[in-house]
Amino acid sequence: MMDFSKKRVLIIDDSPAMCSSLKNTLSNFGISKCETSNSGNEAVFRIRQRSFDIIVCDYCLGEGSDGQQILEQLRRGGLIAPSVAFLMVTAERGYEKVVSCAELAPDDYLLKPFTAETMRLRLERVFEKKETFAVIYELLEKGNAVEAILECDRLLALKSKFTIDLIRMKGELLISLDRHEEARVLYEQVIAARAIPWARIGLAKTLSMAGLDDEAIETLELAIEDNPQYLEAYDLLAKEYEAKGNAELAQTILEKAVEISPETLSRQTRVGEIAYRNGDLTKAKRAFGIVVDKGRFSFFRSPSDFISLSRVHLDEGQHDKALSLVTDAKKSFDKTPELEMATSVMESLIHHSAKNEAAAKLALQKALDVQEKTGIAIPDASKLDLAKSCFLNDKVEEGRALVKDMVSNFYDDEKVQSMVRQMLEKVGRADEVGSLVDNSVRDVIKLNNEGVLLAKKGDLAGAIALLVSAAKRMPQNVQVALNATHAMIVDSDRNGWNEENMDLARHFLREHEAKYGNLEKYKKINALMKDVSLKFGVKIT
């Protein structure tokens, strides 16, 4: 029997009686270090303060966030280590369906009522698996995915009882390192034995990475046909179709996913965004409405939810509703420059549409003043709204500058360019698409190519000067930033460590890691950074 006496436990349940009952249950097999929380917010606060070995969470937590939302915040926010056991407790017989739909499932779940022995056996099984994976988790925490793959191979050779889990882990690690050919072979071997949903998903990812988009689509459609509850397949399939220019079909696919699991607000947001871009205001309003309504207690609620719904009401000519949502956003979130800018821009657009020109100009000026005073980075959606408001309120040059900045940062993003073109058409400036969009794209490509050419010719100093200057002007342009980073690393490798350049290179990598860390180019440059740092005995922080 496993010894649980040293395990520290957190129970999350809105019922004090249930918390007490669970404490008694846990004490039956030696657990005495037990704390309780009656809400998700309190639980997250406790978890930030100290570490726990086991978290037992009730699925239904009254008016606040449910257990699934808490698990999502803890996992996505990196608040709990992989070694922590998360058990969901529920009286709902349908929870198995919830788990099958969830991208982030708990380690196990318990249906009420259950005995202490049932709970002990479940925990033993969970910890047996976690102990098997302990070395892998340790290596991943150190950022050593290559060694983690070798550990997977070692355990697989020992015929571990967790063979399937190890294969799944190995496949995910291979994909993370862009070793998609190896991952593809692995997934094909699994599917040949048994068509497991995650193996089909993994195979589709490797096919997409290899540029075999049609094969990836076929694989995902087959995965959905065989396992219609497996939601990740819908997300990936929608992404594939949108990349191929079929945004309407992508929207339909995501709508099917939210029918299966309407509680996943991040997916509802994606439905709203793509429906809005497709001009389907009815579907966009419904999706964003669900996000605003059901997200009241969500950890992931954002002012952008309110702004997005306000934008839809504005397009429908419902000025009072649009303005009410902006007011709600101001009341619901802490006052920040970002919030002040976003709400002021929306107020400007609403007032202009309602023919309140003086109020529109005043709100626009407030937004511009906030940006000038604080120097905040303007979110893409707000930047487009701000440019639109500038064009509508006789600040044409400011509008043009914002459009050029947006296109320059996303010169290879057709979706962004399409949104900019639509905006210019709406404000009666379709004739400027060529000069503002197409020319900006050409200018960035030319500048980027010039920098790369200088580097290839051996003029690293010239390349660095050109590309770093461009990267600072276009902080969201990942290609320019990566090319600048590569030039600085190569220069240090060839000519000796340059502390200033390498600090800047690390800064560029950190800035783009969250969004572009899985790009093959990013991974190669990041690996080069580690190699050159090791060569000069410099520890990367």
Coordinates of C-alpha atoms in Angstrom, one line a residue, residues 28-541:
N28 CA -8.7 7.0 6.4
F29 CA -5.5 6.4 4.5
G30 CA -3.1 8.6 6.4
I31 CA -3.5 12.0 5.0
S32 CA -3.5 14.7 7.7
K33 CA -2.0 17.8 5.9
C34 CA -5.3 18.9 4.3
E35 CA -6.5 22.4 3.5
T36 CA -9.9 23.5 2.1
S37 CA -11.1 26.3 -0.3
N38 CA -14.7 27.2 -0.9
S39 CA -14.1 29.0 -4.2
G40 CA -11.9 28.9 -7.3
N41 CA -10.4 32.3 -6.6
E42 CA -9.5 31.3 -3.0
A43 CA -8.0 28.0 -4.3
V44 CA -5.8 29.7 -6.8
F45 CA -4.6 32.1 -4.2
R46 CA -3.6 29.2 -1.9
I47 CA -1.9 27.4 -4.8
R48 CA 0.1 30.5 -5.6
Q49 CA 1.2 30.6 -1.9
R50 CA 2.3 27.0 -1.4
S51 CA 2.6 23.7 -3.2
F52 CA 0.3 20.8 -2.9
D53 CA 0.8 17.1 -3.9
I54 CA -2.9 16.4 -4.4
I55 CA -5.8 18.7 -5.4
V56 CA -9.4 17.3 -5.0
C57 CA -11.9 19.6 -6.7
D58 CA -15.6 19.4 -7.0
Y59 CA -16.9 20.0 -10.6
C60 CA -19.9 22.2 -9.6
L61 CA -18.9 25.2 -7.5
G62 CA -22.1 27.1 -7.3
E63 CA -22.1 30.6 -8.9
G64 CA -18.3 30.8 -9.4
S65 CA -16.0 29.0 -11.8
D66 CA -16.5 25.2 -12.3
G67 CA -13.8 22.7 -11.6
Q68 CA -12.9 22.4 -15.3
Q69 CA -12.2 26.1 -15.5
I70 CA -10.0 25.9 -12.4
L71 CA -8.1 23.0 -13.9
E72 CA -7.6 25.0 -17.1
Q73 CA -6.2 28.0 -15.3
L74 CA -3.9 25.9 -13.2
R75 CA -2.5 24.0 -16.2
R76 CA -2.3 26.8 -18.7
G77 CA -0.9 29.2 -16.2
G78 CA 1.8 26.7 -15.1
L79 CA 0.6 27.0 -11.5
I80 CA 0.8 23.3 -10.8
A81 CA 3.6 20.9 -11.7
P82 CA 3.0 17.7 -13.8
S83 CA 3.7 15.8 -10.6
V84 CA 0.6 17.2 -8.8
A85 CA -2.4 14.8 -8.8
F86 CA -5.7 16.6 -9.8
L87 CA -8.9 14.6 -9.0
M88 CA -12.3 15.9 -10.1
V89 CA -15.3 14.9 -7.9
T90 CA -18.8 15.1 -9.3
A91 CA -22.3 13.7 -8.8
E92 CA -23.0 14.1 -12.6
R93 CA -23.1 10.9 -14.5
G94 CA -22.5 12.9 -17.6
Y95 CA -19.1 14.0 -16.5
E96 CA -17.4 11.3 -18.5
K97 CA -18.7 13.1 -21.6
V98 CA -17.2 16.4 -20.2
V99 CA -13.8 14.7 -19.8
S100 CA -13.9 13.2 -23.3
C101 CA -14.5 16.6 -24.7
A102 CA -11.9 18.4 -22.6
E103 CA -8.5 19.2 -24.0
L104 CA -7.3 19.4 -20.4
A105 CA -8.6 16.4 -18.5
P106 CA -7.9 15.7 -14.8
D107 CA -5.7 12.9 -13.7
D108 CA -8.8 11.0 -12.7
Y109 CA -12.4 11.7 -11.6
L110 CA -14.7 10.2 -8.9
L111 CA -18.4 9.9 -9.1
K112 CA -20.3 10.5 -5.8
P113 CA -20.8 8.6 -3.7
F114 CA -17.5 6.8 -3.3
T115 CA -15.6 5.0 -0.6
A116 CA -12.3 5.8 1.0
E117 CA -10.9 2.6 -0.6
T118 CA -12.0 3.7 -4.1
M119 CA -10.3 7.1 -3.6
R120 CA -7.1 5.4 -2.3
L121 CA -6.9 3.1 -5.3
R122 CA -7.4 5.9 -7.7
L123 CA -4.7 8.0 -6.1
E124 CA -2.3 5.0 -6.1
R125 CA -2.9 4.6 -9.8
V126 CA -2.3 8.3 -10.5
F127 CA 0.9 8.4 -8.5
E128 CA 2.2 5.2 -10.0
K129 CA 2.0 6.8 -13.4
K130 CA 3.5 10.1 -12.2
E131 CA 6.4 8.2 -10.6
T132 CA 7.0 6.5 -13.9
F133 CA 7.2 9.8 -15.6
A134 CA 9.1 11.6 -12.8
V135 CA 12.4 11.7 -14.7
I136 CA 10.7 12.9 -17.9
Y137 CA 9.0 15.8 -16.0
E138 CA 12.3 16.7 -14.4
L139 CA 14.0 16.9 -17.7
L140 CA 11.2 18.9 -19.3
E141 CA 11.3 21.4 -16.4
K142 CA 15.0 21.9 -17.3
G143 CA 14.0 22.5 -20.9
N144 CA 15.7 19.2 -22.1
A145 CA 13.1 17.7 -24.4
V146 CA 15.8 15.7 -26.3
E147 CA 16.8 13.8 -23.1
A148 CA 13.1 13.4 -22.2
I149 CA 12.6 11.6 -25.5
L150 CA 15.5 9.2 -24.7
E151 CA 14.0 8.6 -21.3
C152 CA 10.7 7.7 -23.0
D153 CA 12.6 5.2 -25.1
R154 CA 14.3 3.7 -22.1
L155 CA 11.0 3.2 -20.3
L156 CA 9.4 1.8 -23.5
A157 CA 12.2 -0.8 -23.7
L158 CA 11.3 -1.9 -20.2
K159 CA 7.8 -2.7 -21.3
S160 CA 6.2 -0.2 -18.9
K161 CA 2.5 -0.7 -18.1
F162 CA 2.2 3.0 -19.2
T163 CA 3.4 2.2 -22.7
I164 CA 0.5 4.0 -24.5
D165 CA 1.0 7.1 -22.3
L166 CA 4.8 7.1 -23.0
I167 CA 4.2 6.8 -26.8
R168 CA 1.8 9.7 -26.6
M169 CA 4.3 11.8 -24.6
K170 CA 7.1 10.9 -27.1
G171 CA 5.0 11.9 -30.1
E172 CA 4.2 15.3 -28.5
L173 CA 7.9 15.9 -27.7
L174 CA 9.0 15.0 -31.2
I175 CA 6.5 17.5 -32.6
S176 CA 7.7 20.2 -30.2
L177 CA 11.2 19.7 -31.6
D178 CA 9.9 19.8 -35.2
R179 CA 11.0 16.1 -35.7
H180 CA 7.7 15.5 -37.5
E181 CA 8.9 12.7 -39.7
E182 CA 9.8 10.6 -36.6
A183 CA 6.6 11.5 -35.0
R184 CA 4.7 10.6 -38.1
V185 CA 6.2 7.1 -38.2
L186 CA 5.3 6.7 -34.5
Y187 CA 1.7 7.7 -34.9
E188 CA 1.3 5.5 -37.9
Q189 CA 2.5 2.5 -35.9
V190 CA 0.0 3.3 -33.2
I191 CA -2.9 3.7 -35.7
A192 CA -2.0 0.5 -37.4
A193 CA -2.6 -1.3 -34.1
R194 CA -5.5 0.7 -33.0
A195 CA -7.1 4.0 -34.2
I196 CA -6.7 6.0 -31.0
P197 CA -8.0 9.6 -31.4
W198 CA -4.9 11.3 -30.1
A199 CA -2.7 9.4 -32.5
R200 CA -4.8 10.6 -35.5
I201 CA -4.6 14.1 -34.2
G202 CA -0.8 13.8 -33.9
L203 CA -0.5 12.3 -37.4
A204 CA -2.5 15.2 -38.8
K205 CA -0.2 17.7 -37.1
T206 CA 2.9 16.0 -38.6
L207 CA 1.2 16.0 -42.1
S208 CA 0.5 19.7 -41.8
M209 CA 4.0 20.4 -40.6
A210 CA 5.3 18.6 -43.7
G211 CA 3.0 20.7 -46.0
L212 CA 0.7 17.9 -46.7
D213 CA -2.5 19.9 -45.9
D214 CA -4.9 17.8 -47.9
E215 CA -3.7 14.6 -46.2
A216 CA -4.0 16.4 -42.8
I217 CA -7.5 17.4 -43.5
E218 CA -8.5 13.9 -44.5
T219 CA -7.0 12.5 -41.3
L220 CA -8.8 15.0 -39.1
E221 CA -12.1 14.4 -40.9
L222 CA -11.6 10.7 -40.3
A223 CA -10.8 11.3 -36.6
I224 CA -14.1 13.3 -36.2
E225 CA -16.1 10.7 -38.0
D226 CA -14.8 8.0 -35.6
N227 CA -14.7 10.1 -32.5
P228 CA -17.1 13.0 -32.8
Q229 CA -16.5 14.1 -29.2
Y230 CA -12.8 14.7 -29.7
L231 CA -12.8 18.5 -29.9
E232 CA -9.1 19.2 -30.7
A233 CA -9.8 17.6 -34.1
Y234 CA -12.4 20.3 -34.9
D235 CA -10.0 23.1 -33.9
L236 CA -7.2 21.8 -36.1
L237 CA -9.6 21.1 -39.0
A238 CA -11.0 24.7 -38.8
K239 CA -7.4 26.0 -38.8
E240 CA -6.5 24.0 -41.9
Y241 CA -9.6 25.2 -43.8
E242 CA -9.1 28.8 -42.8
A243 CA -5.4 28.6 -43.9
K244 CA -6.7 27.4 -47.3
G245 CA -9.0 30.4 -47.5
N246 CA -12.3 28.6 -46.7
A247 CA -13.3 30.7 -43.6
E248 CA -17.0 29.8 -44.0
L249 CA -16.3 26.1 -43.6
A250 CA -13.9 26.8 -40.8
Q251 CA -16.7 28.6 -39.0
T252 CA -19.1 25.7 -39.5
I253 CA -16.6 23.3 -38.1
L254 CA -16.1 25.4 -35.0
E255 CA -19.8 25.8 -34.5
K256 CA -20.2 22.0 -34.4
A257 CA -17.5 21.9 -31.7
V258 CA -19.3 24.4 -29.5
E259 CA -22.5 22.5 -29.9
I260 CA -20.8 19.6 -28.3
S261 CA -19.0 21.6 -25.6
P262 CA -20.6 25.1 -25.2
E263 CA -18.8 25.8 -22.0
T264 CA -15.4 26.2 -23.5
L265 CA -15.3 30.0 -23.8
S266 CA -12.1 30.3 -25.7
R267 CA -13.6 28.3 -28.5
Q268 CA -16.8 30.4 -28.4
T269 CA -14.5 33.5 -28.8
R270 CA -12.9 31.9 -31.9
V271 CA -16.4 31.3 -33.3
G272 CA -17.3 34.9 -32.7
E273 CA -14.1 36.2 -34.3
I274 CA -14.3 34.1 -37.5
A275 CA -18.1 34.7 -37.8
Y276 CA -17.4 38.5 -37.5
R277 CA -14.7 38.3 -40.2
N278 CA -17.2 36.4 -42.4
G279 CA -19.8 39.1 -42.0
D280 CA -22.1 36.7 -40.0
L281 CA -23.2 39.2 -37.4
T282 CA -25.9 37.0 -36.0
K283 CA -23.5 34.1 -35.2
A284 CA -20.9 36.5 -34.0
K285 CA -23.3 38.2 -31.6
R286 CA -24.5 34.9 -30.2
A287 CA -20.9 33.6 -29.6
F288 CA -19.6 36.8 -28.0
G289 CA -22.8 37.1 -26.0
I290 CA -22.2 33.6 -24.5
V291 CA -18.6 34.6 -23.7
V292 CA -19.7 37.8 -21.9
D293 CA -22.6 36.1 -20.1
K294 CA -20.9 32.9 -19.0
G295 CA -17.5 34.4 -18.5
R296 CA -18.6 36.5 -15.5
F297 CA -16.8 34.2 -13.1
S298 CA -14.2 32.9 -15.6
F299 CA -10.5 33.4 -14.8
F300 CA -10.0 34.2 -18.5
R301 CA -12.6 37.0 -18.9
S302 CA -11.2 40.0 -20.7
P303 CA -12.3 43.5 -21.7
S304 CA -11.9 42.4 -25.3
D305 CA -14.9 40.1 -24.8
F306 CA -17.1 43.2 -24.1
I307 CA -15.4 45.2 -26.9
S308 CA -16.0 42.4 -29.5
L309 CA -19.7 42.2 -28.6
S310 CA -20.0 46.0 -28.6
R311 CA -18.4 46.0 -32.1
V312 CA -21.1 43.6 -33.4
H313 CA -23.9 45.8 -32.0
L314 CA -22.3 48.8 -33.5
D315 CA -22.3 47.2 -37.0
E316 CA -26.0 46.4 -36.5
G317 CA -26.7 50.0 -35.6
Q318 CA -27.6 49.2 -32.0
H319 CA -25.8 52.2 -30.5
D320 CA -27.3 52.0 -27.0
K321 CA -26.4 48.3 -26.6
A322 CA -22.9 48.9 -28.0
L323 CA -22.3 51.8 -25.6
S324 CA -23.7 49.9 -22.6
L325 CA -21.2 47.1 -23.2
V326 CA -18.3 49.6 -23.2
T327 CA -19.7 51.0 -19.9
D328 CA -19.9 47.5 -18.5
A329 CA -16.2 46.9 -19.5
K330 CA -15.2 50.0 -17.6
K331 CA -17.0 48.9 -14.5
S332 CA -15.9 45.2 -14.6
F333 CA -12.2 45.6 -14.9
D334 CA -9.4 47.6 -13.3
K335 CA -8.6 50.9 -14.9
T336 CA -5.5 50.5 -17.1
P337 CA -4.2 52.4 -20.1
E338 CA -5.1 49.5 -22.3
L339 CA -8.7 49.4 -21.1
E340 CA -9.0 53.2 -21.4
M341 CA -7.7 53.2 -24.9
A342 CA -9.9 50.3 -26.1
T343 CA -13.1 51.8 -24.6
S344 CA -12.3 55.3 -25.8
V345 CA -11.8 54.0 -29.4
M346 CA -15.1 52.1 -29.3
E347 CA -16.9 55.2 -27.8
S348 CA -15.5 57.2 -30.7
L349 CA -16.8 54.8 -33.3
I350 CA -20.2 54.5 -31.6
H351 CA -20.6 58.3 -31.3
H352 CA -19.6 58.8 -35.0
S353 CA -22.1 56.2 -36.1
A354 CA -24.8 57.9 -34.0
K355 CA -23.9 61.3 -35.6
N356 CA -22.5 62.7 -32.4
E357 CA -19.4 64.1 -34.1
A358 CA -18.1 66.2 -31.2
A359 CA -18.3 63.3 -28.8
A360 CA -16.6 61.0 -31.4
K361 CA -13.7 63.4 -31.9
L362 CA -13.3 63.9 -28.1
A363 CA -13.2 60.1 -27.4
L364 CA -10.7 59.6 -30.2
Q365 CA -8.4 62.3 -28.9
K366 CA -8.6 60.7 -25.5
A367 CA -7.5 57.4 -27.0
L368 CA -4.6 59.0 -28.9
D369 CA -3.6 60.9 -25.7
V370 CA -3.5 57.7 -23.7
Q371 CA -1.2 56.1 -26.2
E372 CA 1.1 59.1 -26.5
K373 CA 1.3 59.5 -22.8
T374 CA 1.9 55.8 -21.8
G375 CA 3.5 54.4 -25.0
I376 CA 1.5 51.2 -24.6
A377 CA 1.5 48.6 -27.3
I378 CA -1.9 48.8 -29.0
P379 CA -3.6 45.4 -29.4
D380 CA -4.3 44.5 -33.0
A381 CA -8.1 44.7 -32.8
S382 CA -7.9 48.1 -31.1
K383 CA -5.3 49.3 -33.6
L384 CA -7.7 48.5 -36.5
D385 CA -10.5 50.3 -34.6
L386 CA -8.3 53.2 -33.9
A387 CA -7.2 53.5 -37.5
K388 CA -10.9 53.4 -38.6
S389 CA -11.8 56.1 -36.1
C390 CA -8.9 58.3 -37.3
F391 CA -10.1 58.0 -40.9
L392 CA -13.7 58.8 -39.9
N393 CA -12.7 61.8 -37.7
D394 CA -10.4 63.7 -40.1
K395 CA -7.1 62.3 -38.7
V396 CA -6.2 60.7 -42.0
E397 CA -2.4 60.8 -41.6
E398 CA -2.7 59.1 -38.2
G399 CA -4.9 56.5 -39.7
R400 CA -2.5 55.8 -42.5
A401 CA 0.4 55.5 -40.1
L402 CA -1.5 52.9 -38.0
V403 CA -2.4 50.9 -41.1
K404 CA 1.2 50.9 -42.3
D405 CA 2.4 49.9 -38.9
M406 CA -0.1 47.0 -38.7
V407 CA 0.7 45.7 -42.2
S408 CA 4.4 46.0 -41.6
N409 CA 4.2 43.9 -38.5
F410 CA 2.1 41.3 -40.2
Y411 CA 3.3 41.5 -43.8
D412 CA 2.9 37.7 -44.3
D413 CA -0.5 37.4 -42.5
E414 CA -3.3 37.3 -45.1
K415 CA -5.9 37.4 -42.4
V416 CA -4.6 40.7 -41.0
Q417 CA -4.3 42.2 -44.5
S418 CA -7.9 41.1 -45.3
M419 CA -9.2 42.8 -42.2
V420 CA -7.3 46.0 -43.1
R421 CA -8.7 45.9 -46.7
Q422 CA -12.2 45.5 -45.3
M423 CA -11.8 48.4 -42.9
L424 CA -10.4 50.7 -45.7
E425 CA -13.4 49.8 -47.9
K426 CA -15.8 50.6 -45.0
V427 CA -14.4 54.1 -44.5
G428 CA -14.5 54.8 -48.2
R429 CA -10.7 54.4 -48.9
A430 CA -10.6 51.4 -51.1
D431 CA -8.5 53.3 -53.5
E432 CA -5.7 53.4 -50.9
V433 CA -5.4 49.7 -50.5
G434 CA -2.5 49.6 -53.0
S435 CA -0.5 52.4 -51.4
L436 CA -1.2 51.5 -47.8
V437 CA -1.3 47.7 -47.9
D438 CA 0.5 46.3 -51.0
N439 CA 3.3 48.9 -50.9
S440 CA 3.9 48.3 -47.2
V441 CA 4.2 44.6 -47.7
R442 CA 6.7 45.1 -50.5
D443 CA 8.7 47.6 -48.5
V444 CA 9.1 45.1 -45.5
I445 CA 10.0 42.2 -47.8
K446 CA 12.6 44.3 -49.5
L447 CA 14.1 45.5 -46.2
N448 CA 14.1 42.0 -44.8
N449 CA 15.8 40.6 -47.9
E450 CA 18.4 43.3 -47.8
G451 CA 19.3 42.5 -44.3
V452 CA 19.5 38.7 -45.0
L453 CA 21.6 39.4 -48.1
L454 CA 24.1 41.6 -46.1
A455 CA 24.5 38.7 -43.6
K456 CA 25.1 36.2 -46.4
K457 CA 27.8 38.4 -47.9
G458 CA 29.5 38.5 -44.5
D459 CA 28.6 42.1 -43.6
L460 CA 27.1 41.1 -40.2
A461 CA 27.5 44.6 -38.8
G462 CA 25.5 46.1 -41.6
A463 CA 22.9 43.3 -41.4
I464 CA 22.5 43.8 -37.6
A465 CA 22.2 47.6 -37.9
L466 CA 19.5 47.3 -40.6
L467 CA 17.5 44.4 -39.1
V468 CA 17.7 45.6 -35.4
S469 CA 16.5 49.0 -36.4
A470 CA 13.6 47.4 -38.4
A471 CA 12.7 45.0 -35.5
K472 CA 12.5 47.9 -33.1
R473 CA 10.2 49.8 -35.5
M474 CA 8.1 46.7 -36.1
P475 CA 8.1 44.9 -32.7
Q476 CA 5.5 42.3 -33.8
N477 CA 7.2 41.3 -37.0
V478 CA 8.6 37.9 -36.0
Q479 CA 10.5 37.3 -39.3
V480 CA 12.5 40.5 -39.0
A481 CA 13.1 39.9 -35.3
L482 CA 14.3 36.4 -35.9
N483 CA 16.6 37.4 -38.8
A484 CA 18.1 40.2 -36.6
T485 CA 18.5 37.7 -33.7
H486 CA 20.2 35.2 -36.0
A487 CA 22.6 37.8 -37.3
M488 CA 23.6 38.8 -33.8
I489 CA 24.2 35.2 -32.6
V490 CA 26.3 34.4 -35.7
D491 CA 28.3 37.6 -35.2
S492 CA 29.1 36.6 -31.6
D493 CA 29.9 33.0 -32.7
R494 CA 32.4 34.3 -35.3
N495 CA 33.8 37.4 -33.7
G496 CA 33.5 36.9 -30.0
W497 CA 30.8 37.4 -27.4
N498 CA 29.0 40.7 -27.8
E499 CA 27.0 41.2 -24.5
E500 CA 24.9 44.0 -25.8
N501 CA 23.8 42.2 -29.0
M502 CA 23.2 38.9 -27.2
D503 CA 21.1 40.6 -24.6
L504 CA 19.0 42.0 -27.4
A505 CA 18.9 38.7 -29.1
R506 CA 17.6 37.1 -25.9
H507 CA 15.0 39.8 -25.6
F508 CA 13.7 39.2 -29.2
L509 CA 13.4 35.5 -28.5
R510 CA 11.5 36.0 -25.2
E511 CA 9.1 38.6 -26.9
H512 CA 8.1 36.1 -29.6
E513 CA 8.3 32.8 -27.7
A514 CA 4.6 32.6 -26.5
K515 CA 3.2 33.1 -30.0
Y516 CA 5.9 31.7 -32.3
G517 CA 7.9 29.3 -30.1
N518 CA 6.8 26.4 -32.2
L519 CA 8.0 27.8 -35.5
E520 CA 10.8 25.7 -36.9
K521 CA 12.9 28.9 -37.6
Y522 CA 12.4 30.0 -34.0
K523 CA 13.5 26.6 -32.6
K524 CA 16.6 26.5 -34.7
I525 CA 17.7 30.1 -33.7
N526 CA 16.9 29.4 -30.1
A527 CA 19.0 26.2 -30.3
L528 CA 21.8 28.2 -31.9
M529 CA 21.6 30.7 -29.0
K530 CA 22.1 27.9 -26.5
D531 CA 25.0 26.4 -28.4
V532 CA 26.8 29.7 -28.7
S533 CA 26.2 30.6 -25.1
L534 CA 27.6 27.2 -24.0
K535 CA 30.6 27.8 -26.3
F536 CA 31.4 31.0 -24.4
G537 CA 30.4 29.6 -21.0
V538 CA 27.5 32.1 -20.6
K539 CA 24.5 31.0 -18.7
I540 CA 21.2 31.9 -20.3
T541 CA 18.7 33.5 -18.0

